PDB file of C-alpha atoms and ligand atoms in Angstrom:
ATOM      1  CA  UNK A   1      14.768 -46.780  84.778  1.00 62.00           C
ATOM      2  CA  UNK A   2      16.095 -43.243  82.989  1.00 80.00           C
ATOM      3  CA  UNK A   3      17.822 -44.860  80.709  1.00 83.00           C
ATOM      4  CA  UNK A   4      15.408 -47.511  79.625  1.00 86.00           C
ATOM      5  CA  UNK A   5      13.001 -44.379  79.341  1.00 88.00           C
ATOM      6  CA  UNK A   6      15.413 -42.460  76.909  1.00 89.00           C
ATOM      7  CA  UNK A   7      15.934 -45.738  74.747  1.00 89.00           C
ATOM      8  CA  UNK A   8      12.057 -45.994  74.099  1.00 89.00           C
ATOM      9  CA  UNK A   9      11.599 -42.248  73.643  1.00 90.00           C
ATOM     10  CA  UNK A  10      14.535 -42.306  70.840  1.00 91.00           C
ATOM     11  CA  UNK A  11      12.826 -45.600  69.491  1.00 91.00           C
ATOM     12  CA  UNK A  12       9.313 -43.475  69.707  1.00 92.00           C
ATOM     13  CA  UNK A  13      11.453 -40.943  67.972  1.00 92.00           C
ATOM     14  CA  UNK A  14      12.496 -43.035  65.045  1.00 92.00           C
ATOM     15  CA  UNK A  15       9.232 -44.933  64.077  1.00 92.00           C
ATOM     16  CA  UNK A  16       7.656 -41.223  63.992  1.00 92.00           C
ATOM     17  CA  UNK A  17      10.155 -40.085  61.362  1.00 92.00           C
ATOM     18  CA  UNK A  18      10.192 -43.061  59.517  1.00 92.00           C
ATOM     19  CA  UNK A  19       6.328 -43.271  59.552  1.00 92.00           C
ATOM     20  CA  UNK A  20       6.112 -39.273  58.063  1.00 92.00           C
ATOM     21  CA  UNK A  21       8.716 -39.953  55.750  1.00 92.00           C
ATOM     22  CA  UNK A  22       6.947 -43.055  54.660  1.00 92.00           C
ATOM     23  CA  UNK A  23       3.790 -40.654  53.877  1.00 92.00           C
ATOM     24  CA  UNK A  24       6.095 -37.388  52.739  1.00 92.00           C
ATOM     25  CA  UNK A  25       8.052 -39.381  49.981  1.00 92.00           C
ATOM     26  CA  UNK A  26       5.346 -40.421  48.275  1.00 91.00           C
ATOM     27  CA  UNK A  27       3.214 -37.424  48.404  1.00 92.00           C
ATOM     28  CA  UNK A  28       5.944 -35.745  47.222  1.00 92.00           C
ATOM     29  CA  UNK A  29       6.794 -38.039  43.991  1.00 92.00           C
ATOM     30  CA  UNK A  30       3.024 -37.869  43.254  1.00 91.00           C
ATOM     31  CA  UNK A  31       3.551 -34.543  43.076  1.00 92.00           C
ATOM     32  CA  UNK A  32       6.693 -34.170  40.833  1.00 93.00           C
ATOM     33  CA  UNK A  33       5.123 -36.632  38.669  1.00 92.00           C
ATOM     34  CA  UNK A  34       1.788 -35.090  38.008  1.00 92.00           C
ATOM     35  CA  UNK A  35       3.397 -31.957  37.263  1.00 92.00           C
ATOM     36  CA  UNK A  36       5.520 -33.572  34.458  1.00 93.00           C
ATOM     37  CA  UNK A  37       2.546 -35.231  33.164  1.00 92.00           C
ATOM     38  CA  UNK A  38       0.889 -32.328  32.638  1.00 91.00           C
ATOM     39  CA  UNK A  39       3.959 -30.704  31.049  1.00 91.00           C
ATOM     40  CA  UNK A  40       3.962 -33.540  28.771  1.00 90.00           C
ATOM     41  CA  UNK A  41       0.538 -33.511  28.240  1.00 91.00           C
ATOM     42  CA  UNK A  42       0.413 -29.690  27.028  1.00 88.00           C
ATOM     43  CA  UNK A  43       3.959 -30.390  24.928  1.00 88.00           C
ATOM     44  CA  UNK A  44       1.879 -32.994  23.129  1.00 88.00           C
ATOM     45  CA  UNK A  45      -1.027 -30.885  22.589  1.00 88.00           C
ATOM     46  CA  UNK A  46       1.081 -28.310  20.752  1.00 83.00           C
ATOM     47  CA  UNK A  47       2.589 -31.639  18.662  1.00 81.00           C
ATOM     48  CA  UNK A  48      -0.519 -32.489  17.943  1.00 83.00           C
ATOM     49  CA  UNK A  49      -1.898 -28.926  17.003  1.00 78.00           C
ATOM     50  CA  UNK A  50       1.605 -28.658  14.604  1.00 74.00           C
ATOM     51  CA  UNK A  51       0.962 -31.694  13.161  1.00 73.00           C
ATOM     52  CA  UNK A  52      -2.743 -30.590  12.622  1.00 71.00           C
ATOM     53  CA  UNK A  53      -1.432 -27.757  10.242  1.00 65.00           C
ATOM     54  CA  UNK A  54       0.976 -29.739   8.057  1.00 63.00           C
ATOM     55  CA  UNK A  55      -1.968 -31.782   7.203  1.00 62.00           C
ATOM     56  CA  UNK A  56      -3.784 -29.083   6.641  1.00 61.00           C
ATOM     57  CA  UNK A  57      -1.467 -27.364   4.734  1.00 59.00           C
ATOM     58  CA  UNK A  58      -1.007 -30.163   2.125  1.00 57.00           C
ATOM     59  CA  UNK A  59      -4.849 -30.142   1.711  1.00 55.00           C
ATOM     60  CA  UNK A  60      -6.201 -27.789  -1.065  1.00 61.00           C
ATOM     61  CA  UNK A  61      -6.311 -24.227   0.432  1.00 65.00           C
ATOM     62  CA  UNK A  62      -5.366 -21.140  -0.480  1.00 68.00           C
ATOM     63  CA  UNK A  63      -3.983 -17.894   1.015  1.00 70.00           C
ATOM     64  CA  UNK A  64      -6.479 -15.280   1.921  1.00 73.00           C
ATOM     65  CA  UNK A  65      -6.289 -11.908   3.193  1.00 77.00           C
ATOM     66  CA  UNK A  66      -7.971 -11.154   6.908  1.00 78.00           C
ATOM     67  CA  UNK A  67      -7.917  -7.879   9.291  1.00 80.00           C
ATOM     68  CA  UNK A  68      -8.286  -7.554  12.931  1.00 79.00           C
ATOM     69  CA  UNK A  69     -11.216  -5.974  13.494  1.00 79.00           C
ATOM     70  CA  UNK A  70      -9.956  -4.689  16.700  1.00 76.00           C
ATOM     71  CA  UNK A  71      -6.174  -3.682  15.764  1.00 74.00           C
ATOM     72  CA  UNK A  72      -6.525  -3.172  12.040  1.00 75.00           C
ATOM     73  CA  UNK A  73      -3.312  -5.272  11.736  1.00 75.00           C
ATOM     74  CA  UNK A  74      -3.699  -7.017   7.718  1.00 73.00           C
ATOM     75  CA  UNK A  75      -2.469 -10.663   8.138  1.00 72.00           C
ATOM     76  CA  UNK A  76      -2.514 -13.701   6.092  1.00 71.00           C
ATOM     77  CA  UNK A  77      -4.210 -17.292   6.691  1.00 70.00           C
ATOM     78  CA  UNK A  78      -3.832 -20.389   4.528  1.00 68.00           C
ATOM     79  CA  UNK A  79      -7.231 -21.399   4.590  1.00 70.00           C
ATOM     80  CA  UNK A  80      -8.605 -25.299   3.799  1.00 66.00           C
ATOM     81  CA  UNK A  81     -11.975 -26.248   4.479  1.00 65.00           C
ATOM     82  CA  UNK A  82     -11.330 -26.846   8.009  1.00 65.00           C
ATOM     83  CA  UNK A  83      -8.391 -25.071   9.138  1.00 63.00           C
ATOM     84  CA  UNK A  84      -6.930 -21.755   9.534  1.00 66.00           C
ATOM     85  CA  UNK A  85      -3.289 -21.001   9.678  1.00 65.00           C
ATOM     86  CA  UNK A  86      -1.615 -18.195  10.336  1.00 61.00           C
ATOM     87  CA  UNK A  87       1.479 -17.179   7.410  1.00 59.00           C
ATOM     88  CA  UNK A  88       2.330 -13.630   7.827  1.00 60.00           C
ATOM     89  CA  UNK A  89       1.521  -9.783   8.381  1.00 57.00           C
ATOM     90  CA  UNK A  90       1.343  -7.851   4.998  1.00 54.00           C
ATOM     91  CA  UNK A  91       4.346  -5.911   4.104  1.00 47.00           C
ATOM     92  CA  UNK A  92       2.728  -2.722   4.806  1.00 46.00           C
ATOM     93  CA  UNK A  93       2.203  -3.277   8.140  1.00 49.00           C
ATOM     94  CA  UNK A  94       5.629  -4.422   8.676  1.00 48.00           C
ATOM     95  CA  UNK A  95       7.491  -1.925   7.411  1.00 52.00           C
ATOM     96  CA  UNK A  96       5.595   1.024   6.614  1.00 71.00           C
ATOM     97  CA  UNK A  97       8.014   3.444   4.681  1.00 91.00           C
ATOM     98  CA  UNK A  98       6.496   6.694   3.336  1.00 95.00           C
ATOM     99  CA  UNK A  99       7.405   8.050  -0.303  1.00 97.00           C
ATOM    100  CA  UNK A 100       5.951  11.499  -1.227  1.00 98.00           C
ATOM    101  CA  UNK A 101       5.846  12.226  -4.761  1.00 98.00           C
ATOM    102  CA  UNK A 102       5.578  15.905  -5.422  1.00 98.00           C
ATOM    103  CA  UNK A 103       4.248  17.179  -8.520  1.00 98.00           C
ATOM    104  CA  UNK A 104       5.455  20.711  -9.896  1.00 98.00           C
ATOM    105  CA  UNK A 105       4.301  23.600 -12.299  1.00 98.00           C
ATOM    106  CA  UNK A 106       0.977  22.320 -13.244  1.00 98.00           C
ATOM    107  CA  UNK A 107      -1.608  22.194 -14.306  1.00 98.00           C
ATOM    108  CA  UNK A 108      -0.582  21.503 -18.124  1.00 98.00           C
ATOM    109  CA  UNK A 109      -1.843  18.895 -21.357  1.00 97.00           C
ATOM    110  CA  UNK A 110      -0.495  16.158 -19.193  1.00 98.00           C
ATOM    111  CA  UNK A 111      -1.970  16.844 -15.685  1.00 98.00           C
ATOM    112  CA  UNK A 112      -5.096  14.368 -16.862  1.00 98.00           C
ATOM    113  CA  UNK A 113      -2.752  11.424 -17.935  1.00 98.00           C
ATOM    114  CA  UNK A 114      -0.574  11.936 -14.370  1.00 98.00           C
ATOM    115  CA  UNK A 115      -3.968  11.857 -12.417  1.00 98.00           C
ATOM    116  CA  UNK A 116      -5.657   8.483 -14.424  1.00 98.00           C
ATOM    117  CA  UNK A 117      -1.831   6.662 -13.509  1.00 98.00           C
ATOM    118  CA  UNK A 118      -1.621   7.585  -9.896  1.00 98.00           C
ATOM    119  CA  UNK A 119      -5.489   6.360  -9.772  1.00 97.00           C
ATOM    120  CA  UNK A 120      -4.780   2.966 -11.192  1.00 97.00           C
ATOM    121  CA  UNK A 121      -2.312   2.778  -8.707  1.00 97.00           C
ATOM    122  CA  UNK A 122      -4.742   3.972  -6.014  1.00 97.00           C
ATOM    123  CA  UNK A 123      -1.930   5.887  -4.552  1.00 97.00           C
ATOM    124  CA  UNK A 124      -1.742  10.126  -3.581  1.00 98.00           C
ATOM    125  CA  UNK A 125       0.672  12.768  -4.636  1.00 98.00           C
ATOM    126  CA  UNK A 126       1.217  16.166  -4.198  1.00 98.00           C
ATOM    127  CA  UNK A 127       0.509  18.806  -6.664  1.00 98.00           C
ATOM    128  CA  UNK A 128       2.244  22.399  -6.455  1.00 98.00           C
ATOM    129  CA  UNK A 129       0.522  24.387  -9.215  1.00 98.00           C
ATOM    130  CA  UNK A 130       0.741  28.005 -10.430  1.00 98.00           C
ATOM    131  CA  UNK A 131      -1.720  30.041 -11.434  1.00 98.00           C
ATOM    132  CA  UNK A 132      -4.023  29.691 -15.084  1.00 98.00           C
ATOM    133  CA  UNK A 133      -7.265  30.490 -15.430  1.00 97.00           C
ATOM    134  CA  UNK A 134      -7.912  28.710 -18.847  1.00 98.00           C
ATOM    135  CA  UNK A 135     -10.969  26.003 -18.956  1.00 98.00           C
ATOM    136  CA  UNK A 136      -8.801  22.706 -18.666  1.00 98.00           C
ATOM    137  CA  UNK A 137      -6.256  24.209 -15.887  1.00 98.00           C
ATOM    138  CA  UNK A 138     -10.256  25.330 -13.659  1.00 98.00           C
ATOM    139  CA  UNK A 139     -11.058  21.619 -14.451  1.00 98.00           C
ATOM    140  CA  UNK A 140      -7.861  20.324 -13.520  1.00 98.00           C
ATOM    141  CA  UNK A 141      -7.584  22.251  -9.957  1.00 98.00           C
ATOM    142  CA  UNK A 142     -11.085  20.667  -9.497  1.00 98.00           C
ATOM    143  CA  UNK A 143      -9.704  16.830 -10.119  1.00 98.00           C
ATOM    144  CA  UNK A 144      -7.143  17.355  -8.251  1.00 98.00           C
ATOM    145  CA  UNK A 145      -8.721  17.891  -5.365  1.00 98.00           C
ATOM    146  CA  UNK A 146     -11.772  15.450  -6.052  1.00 98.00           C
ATOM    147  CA  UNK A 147      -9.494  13.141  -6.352  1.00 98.00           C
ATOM    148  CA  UNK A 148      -7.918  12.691  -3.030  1.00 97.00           C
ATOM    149  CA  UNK A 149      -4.563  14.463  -3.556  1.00 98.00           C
ATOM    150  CA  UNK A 150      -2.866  17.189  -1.935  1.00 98.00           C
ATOM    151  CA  UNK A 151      -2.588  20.879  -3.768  1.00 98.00           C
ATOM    152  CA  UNK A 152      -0.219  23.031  -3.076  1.00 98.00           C
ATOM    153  CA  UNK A 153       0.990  26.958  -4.123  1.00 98.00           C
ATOM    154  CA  UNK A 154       4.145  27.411  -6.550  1.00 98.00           C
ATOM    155  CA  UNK A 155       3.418  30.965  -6.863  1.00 98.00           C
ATOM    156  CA  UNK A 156       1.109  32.568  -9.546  1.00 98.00           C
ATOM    157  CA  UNK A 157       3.441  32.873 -12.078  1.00 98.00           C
ATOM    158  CA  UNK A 158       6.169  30.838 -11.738  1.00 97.00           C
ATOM    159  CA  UNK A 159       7.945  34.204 -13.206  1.00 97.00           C
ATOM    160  CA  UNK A 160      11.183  34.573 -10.857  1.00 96.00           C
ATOM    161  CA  UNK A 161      11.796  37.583 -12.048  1.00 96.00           C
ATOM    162  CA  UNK A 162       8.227  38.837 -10.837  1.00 97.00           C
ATOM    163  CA  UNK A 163       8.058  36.245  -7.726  1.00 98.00           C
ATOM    164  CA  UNK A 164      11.684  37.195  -6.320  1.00 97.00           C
ATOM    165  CA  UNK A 165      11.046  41.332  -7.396  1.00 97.00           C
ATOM    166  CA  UNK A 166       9.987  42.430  -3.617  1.00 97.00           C
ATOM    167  CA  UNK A 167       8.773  40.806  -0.531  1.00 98.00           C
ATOM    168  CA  UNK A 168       5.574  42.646  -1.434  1.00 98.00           C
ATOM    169  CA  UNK A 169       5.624  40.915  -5.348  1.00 98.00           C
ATOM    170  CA  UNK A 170       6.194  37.355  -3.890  1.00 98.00           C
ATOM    171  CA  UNK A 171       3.203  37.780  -0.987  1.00 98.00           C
ATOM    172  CA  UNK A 172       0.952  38.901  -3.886  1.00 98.00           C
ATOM    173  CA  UNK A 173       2.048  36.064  -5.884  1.00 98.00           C
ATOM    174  CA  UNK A 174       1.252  33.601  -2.686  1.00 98.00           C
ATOM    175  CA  UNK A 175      -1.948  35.055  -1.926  1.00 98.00           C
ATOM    176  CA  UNK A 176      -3.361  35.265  -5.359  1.00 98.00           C
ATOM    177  CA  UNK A 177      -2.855  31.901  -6.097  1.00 98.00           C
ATOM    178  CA  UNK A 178      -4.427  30.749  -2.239  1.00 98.00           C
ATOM    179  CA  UNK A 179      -7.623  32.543  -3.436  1.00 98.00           C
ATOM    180  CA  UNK A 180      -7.766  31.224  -6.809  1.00 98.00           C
ATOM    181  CA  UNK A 181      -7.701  27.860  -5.619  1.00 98.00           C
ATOM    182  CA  UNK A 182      -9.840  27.955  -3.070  1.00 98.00           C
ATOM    183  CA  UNK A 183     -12.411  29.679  -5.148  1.00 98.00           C
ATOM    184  CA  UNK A 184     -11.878  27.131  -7.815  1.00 98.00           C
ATOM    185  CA  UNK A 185     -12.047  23.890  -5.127  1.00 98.00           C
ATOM    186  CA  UNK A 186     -13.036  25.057  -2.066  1.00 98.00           C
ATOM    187  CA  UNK A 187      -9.687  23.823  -0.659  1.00 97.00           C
ATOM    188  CA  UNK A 188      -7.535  25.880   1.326  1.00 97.00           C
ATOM    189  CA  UNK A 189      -3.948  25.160   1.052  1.00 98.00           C
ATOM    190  CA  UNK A 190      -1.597  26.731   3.099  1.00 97.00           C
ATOM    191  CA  UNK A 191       1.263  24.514   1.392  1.00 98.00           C
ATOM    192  CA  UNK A 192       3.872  26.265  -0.322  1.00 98.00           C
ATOM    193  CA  UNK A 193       7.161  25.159  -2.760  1.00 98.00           C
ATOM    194  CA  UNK A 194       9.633  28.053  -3.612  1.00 98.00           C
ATOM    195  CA  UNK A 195      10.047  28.258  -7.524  1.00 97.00           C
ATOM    196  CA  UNK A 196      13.513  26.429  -7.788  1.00 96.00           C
ATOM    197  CA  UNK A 197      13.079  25.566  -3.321  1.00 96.00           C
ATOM    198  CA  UNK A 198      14.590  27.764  -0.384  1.00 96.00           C
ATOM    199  CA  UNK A 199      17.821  27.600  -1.569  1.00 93.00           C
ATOM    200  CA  UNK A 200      17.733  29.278  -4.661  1.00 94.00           C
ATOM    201  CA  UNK A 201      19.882  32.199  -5.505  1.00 93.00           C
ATOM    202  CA  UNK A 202      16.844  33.902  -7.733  1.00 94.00           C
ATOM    203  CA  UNK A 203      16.118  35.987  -4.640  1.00 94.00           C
ATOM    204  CA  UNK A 204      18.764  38.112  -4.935  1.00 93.00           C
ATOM    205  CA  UNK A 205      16.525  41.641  -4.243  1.00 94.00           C
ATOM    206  CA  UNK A 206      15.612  40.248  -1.006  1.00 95.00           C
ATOM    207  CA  UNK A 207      17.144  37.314   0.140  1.00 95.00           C
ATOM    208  CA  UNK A 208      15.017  34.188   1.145  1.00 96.00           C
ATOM    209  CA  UNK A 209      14.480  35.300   4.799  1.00 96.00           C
ATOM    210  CA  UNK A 210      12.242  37.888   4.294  1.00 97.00           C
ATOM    211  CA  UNK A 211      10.296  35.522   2.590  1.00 97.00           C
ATOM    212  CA  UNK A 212      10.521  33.088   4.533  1.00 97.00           C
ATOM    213  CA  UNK A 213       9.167  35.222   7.369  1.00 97.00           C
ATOM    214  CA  UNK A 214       6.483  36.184   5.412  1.00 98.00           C
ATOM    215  CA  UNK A 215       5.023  32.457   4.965  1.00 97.00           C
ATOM    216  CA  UNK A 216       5.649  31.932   8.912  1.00 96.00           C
ATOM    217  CA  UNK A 217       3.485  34.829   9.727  1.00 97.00           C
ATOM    218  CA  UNK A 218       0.964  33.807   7.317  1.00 97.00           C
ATOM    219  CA  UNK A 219       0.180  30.581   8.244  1.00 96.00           C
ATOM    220  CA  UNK A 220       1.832  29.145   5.208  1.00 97.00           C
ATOM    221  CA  UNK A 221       4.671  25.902   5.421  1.00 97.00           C
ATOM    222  CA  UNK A 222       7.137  25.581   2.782  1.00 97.00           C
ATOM    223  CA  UNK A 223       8.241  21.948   1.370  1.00 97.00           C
ATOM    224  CA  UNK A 224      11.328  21.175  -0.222  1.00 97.00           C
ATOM    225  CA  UNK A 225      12.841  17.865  -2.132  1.00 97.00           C
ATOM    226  CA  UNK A 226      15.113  15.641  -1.127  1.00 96.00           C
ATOM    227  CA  UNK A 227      15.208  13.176  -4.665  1.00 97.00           C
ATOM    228  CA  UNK A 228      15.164  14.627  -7.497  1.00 96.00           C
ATOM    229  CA  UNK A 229      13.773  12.866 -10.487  1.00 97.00           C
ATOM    230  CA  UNK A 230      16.255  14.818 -12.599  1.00 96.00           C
ATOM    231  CA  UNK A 231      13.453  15.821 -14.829  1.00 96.00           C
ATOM    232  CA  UNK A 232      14.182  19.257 -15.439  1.00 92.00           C
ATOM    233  CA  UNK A 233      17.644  18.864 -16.465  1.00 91.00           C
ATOM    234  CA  UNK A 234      18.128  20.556 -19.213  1.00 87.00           C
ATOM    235  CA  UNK A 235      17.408  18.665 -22.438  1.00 88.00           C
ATOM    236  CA  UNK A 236      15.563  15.520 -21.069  1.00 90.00           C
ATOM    237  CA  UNK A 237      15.861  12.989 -19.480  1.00 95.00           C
ATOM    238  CA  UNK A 238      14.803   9.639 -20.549  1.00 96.00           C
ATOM    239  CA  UNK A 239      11.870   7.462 -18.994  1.00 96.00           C
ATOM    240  CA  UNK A 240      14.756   5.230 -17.451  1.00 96.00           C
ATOM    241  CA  UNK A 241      16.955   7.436 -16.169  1.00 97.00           C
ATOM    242  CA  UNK A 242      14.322   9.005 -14.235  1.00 97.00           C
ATOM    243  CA  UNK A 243      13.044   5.963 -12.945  1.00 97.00           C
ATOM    244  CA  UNK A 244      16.999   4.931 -11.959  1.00 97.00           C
ATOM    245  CA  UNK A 245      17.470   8.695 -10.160  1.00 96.00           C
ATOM    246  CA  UNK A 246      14.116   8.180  -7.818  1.00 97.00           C
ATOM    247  CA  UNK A 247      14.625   4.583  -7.087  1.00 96.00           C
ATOM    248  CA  UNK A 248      18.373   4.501  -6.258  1.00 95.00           C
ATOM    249  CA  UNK A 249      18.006   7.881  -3.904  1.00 95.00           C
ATOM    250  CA  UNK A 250      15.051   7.207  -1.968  1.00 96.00           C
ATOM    251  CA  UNK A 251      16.261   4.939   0.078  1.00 94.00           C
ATOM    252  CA  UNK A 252      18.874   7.642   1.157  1.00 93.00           C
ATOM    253  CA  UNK A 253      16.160   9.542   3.199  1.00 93.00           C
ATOM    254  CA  UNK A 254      13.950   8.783   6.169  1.00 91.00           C
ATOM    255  CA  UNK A 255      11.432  10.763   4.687  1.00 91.00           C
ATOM    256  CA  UNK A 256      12.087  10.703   0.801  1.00 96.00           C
ATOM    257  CA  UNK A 257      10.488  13.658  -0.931  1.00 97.00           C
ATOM    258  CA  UNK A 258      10.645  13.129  -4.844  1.00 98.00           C
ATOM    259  CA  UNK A 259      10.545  16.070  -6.777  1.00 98.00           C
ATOM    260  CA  UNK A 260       8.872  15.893  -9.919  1.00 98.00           C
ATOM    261  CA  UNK A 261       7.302  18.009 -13.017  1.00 98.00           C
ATOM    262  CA  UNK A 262       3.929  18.805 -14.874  1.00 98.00           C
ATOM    263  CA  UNK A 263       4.827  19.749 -17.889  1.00 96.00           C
ATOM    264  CA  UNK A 264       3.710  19.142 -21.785  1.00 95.00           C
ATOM    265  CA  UNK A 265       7.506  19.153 -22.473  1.00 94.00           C
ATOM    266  CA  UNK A 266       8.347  16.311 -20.345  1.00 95.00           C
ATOM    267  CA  UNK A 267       6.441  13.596 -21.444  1.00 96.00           C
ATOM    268  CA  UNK A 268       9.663  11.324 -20.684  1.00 97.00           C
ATOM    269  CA  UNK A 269       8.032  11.801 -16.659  1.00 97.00           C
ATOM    270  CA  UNK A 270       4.775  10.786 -17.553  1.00 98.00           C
ATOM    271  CA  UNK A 271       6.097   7.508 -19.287  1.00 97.00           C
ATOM    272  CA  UNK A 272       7.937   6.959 -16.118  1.00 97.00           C
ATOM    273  CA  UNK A 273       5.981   7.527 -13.887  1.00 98.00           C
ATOM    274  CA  UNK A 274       3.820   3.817 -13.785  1.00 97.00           C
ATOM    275  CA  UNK A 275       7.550   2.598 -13.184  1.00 97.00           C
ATOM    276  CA  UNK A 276       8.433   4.964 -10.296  1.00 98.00           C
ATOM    277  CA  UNK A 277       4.895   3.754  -8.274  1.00 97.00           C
ATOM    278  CA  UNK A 278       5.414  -0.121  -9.101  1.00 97.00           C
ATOM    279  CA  UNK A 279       9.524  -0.174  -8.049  1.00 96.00           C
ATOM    280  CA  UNK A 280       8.345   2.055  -4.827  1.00 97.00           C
ATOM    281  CA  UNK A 281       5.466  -0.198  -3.878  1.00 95.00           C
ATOM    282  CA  UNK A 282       7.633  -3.456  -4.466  1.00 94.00           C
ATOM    283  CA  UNK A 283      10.160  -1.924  -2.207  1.00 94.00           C
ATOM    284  CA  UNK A 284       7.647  -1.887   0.269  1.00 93.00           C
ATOM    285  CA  UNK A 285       6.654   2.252   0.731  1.00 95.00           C
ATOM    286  CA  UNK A 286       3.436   3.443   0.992  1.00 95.00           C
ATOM    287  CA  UNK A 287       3.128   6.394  -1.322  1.00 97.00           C
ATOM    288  CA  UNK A 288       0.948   9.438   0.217  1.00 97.00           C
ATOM    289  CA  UNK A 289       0.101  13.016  -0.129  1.00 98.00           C
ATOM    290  CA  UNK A 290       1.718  15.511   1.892  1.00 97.00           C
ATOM    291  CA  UNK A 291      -0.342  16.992   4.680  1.00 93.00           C
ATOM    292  CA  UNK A 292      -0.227  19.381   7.505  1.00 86.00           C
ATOM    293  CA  UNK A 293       1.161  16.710   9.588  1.00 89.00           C
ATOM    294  CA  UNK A 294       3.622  16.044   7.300  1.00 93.00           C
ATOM    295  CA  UNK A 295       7.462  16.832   8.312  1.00 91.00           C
ATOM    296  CA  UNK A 296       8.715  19.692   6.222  1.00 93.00           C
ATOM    297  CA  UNK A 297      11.880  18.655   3.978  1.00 94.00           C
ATOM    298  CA  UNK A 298      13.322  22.532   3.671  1.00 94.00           C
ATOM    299  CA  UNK A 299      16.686  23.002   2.239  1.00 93.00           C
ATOM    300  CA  UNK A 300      17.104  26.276   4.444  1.00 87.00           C
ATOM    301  CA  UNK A 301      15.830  25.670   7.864  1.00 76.00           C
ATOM    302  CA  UNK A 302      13.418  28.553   9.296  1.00 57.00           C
TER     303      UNK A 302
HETATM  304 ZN1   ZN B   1       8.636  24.922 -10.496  1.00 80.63          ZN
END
């Protein structure tokens, strides 16, 4: 009797196991197979929306420019009358280089001409002037200004002989020109270029330390070059050569500070000038005006 027992329990056994995995094995296909389905289904969705925009794009349509609202980001679309697609970010935003052009020993005859070129290019520069009191060099402070750029102090006089004389001599020739300025435009600068930078040897009676010191105290921060447009080399340059010595250096620097002059003697800069700004904007930098937040180039290190 045991035994016949056991033999129909094993035999239960067996018909229960072959009955769930009758039920399991299909359940479990259905399974696999729905969730391929609905990979393939999504795969062919993104077909479809792929083929959707090379129809689109051999429609008429153009490329347009569009910003997030949210993130700013500039980006590109290729636009038909029904469809959208995405082409690009704008150079800018992808690489974002900044140039700073710096602009010494103004104002002078061609300080108007230098402002209307930077304007058609929309783009700022730095201006470190000295000090004149004359009619046009008043108006000129004023346009500088007014027009977005940065202004900066080269000293009253420019003089080394006076500006290097005496720590004294050079903090009068700081201050005086502070004041004139910002009675002129109302704009305090407390940015400052050495005649002939940090490391000249003109300061022979005191050594650049002590004035160095003196700007720290006084609130004042002191820019340097790293490019130099060559344009005070003595007898001239020409229009191309400065253009060559800005655009082949730049790139040398992560934060390219091109030194530059004001000056009715160098009209050569002037003429290059429109050809600096293009060949820096088609290498992709944006071109701004130094600021307080701006990283000091400084050829001796405070
Ligand atoms: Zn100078």
């Amino acid at each position: 009797m045991d035994a016949r027992r056991k033999r129909i329990n094993r035999l239960k056994k067996i018909i229960i196991i072959t009955v769930l995995i009758l039920i399991l094995v299909p359940i479990v296909l259905c399974i696999i197979l729905f969730a391929k389905l609905n990979y393939t289904k999504s795969k062919l969705e993104d077909v479809e929306e792929k083929l959707d925009n090379l129809i689109a794009m051999r429609d008429d349509g153009e490329i347009i420019e569009k910003t997030n609202e949210e993130t700013g980001e500039v980006f590109y679309v290729y636009a038909t009358a029904n469809k959208e697609l995405k082409v690009g970010a704008s150079k800018a935003q992808e690489d974002a280089k900044k140039v700073y052009l710096t602009i010494d020993d103004g104002p002078s005859a061609m300080t108007d001409r230098i402002l209307e070129i930077l304007d058609s290019y929309n783009v700022k520069a730095t201006f470190f002037v000295n000090g004149r009191t004359d009619e046009a060099s008043i108006e000129a402070y004023k346009k500088i200004v007014n027009a977005g750029h940065s202004i900066g102090i080269h000293t009253y006089s420019h003089n080394y002989d006076s500006v290097y004389a005496s720590v004294e001599s050079f903090a009068s020739e700081v201050d005086s020109l502070r004041n004139l300025i910002k009675d002129v435009t109302g704009k305090d600068t407390n940015l400052f270029r050495f005649p002939g930078g940090s490391s000249t040897t003109l300061a022979k009676n005191t050594g650049i330390r002590p004035l160095i010191d003196y700007l720290n105290q006084n609130g004042y921060v002191y820019f340097d070059w790293n490019v130099s447009s060559g344009d005070s080399t003595a007898g001239g340059l020409s229009a191309e050569q400065i253009v060559a010595n800005v655009t082949t250096h730049v790139g040398e620097f992560d934060t390219p500070v091109v030194l530059m002059h004001d000056s009715e003697a160098k009209a050569t800069t002037v003429e290059a000038l429109p050809y600096i700004i293009e060949n820096l904007l088609n290498m992709g930098y944006e071109i701004c005006a130094i600021d307080e937040d701006t990283t000091p180039v400084q050829h001796v290190i405070k």
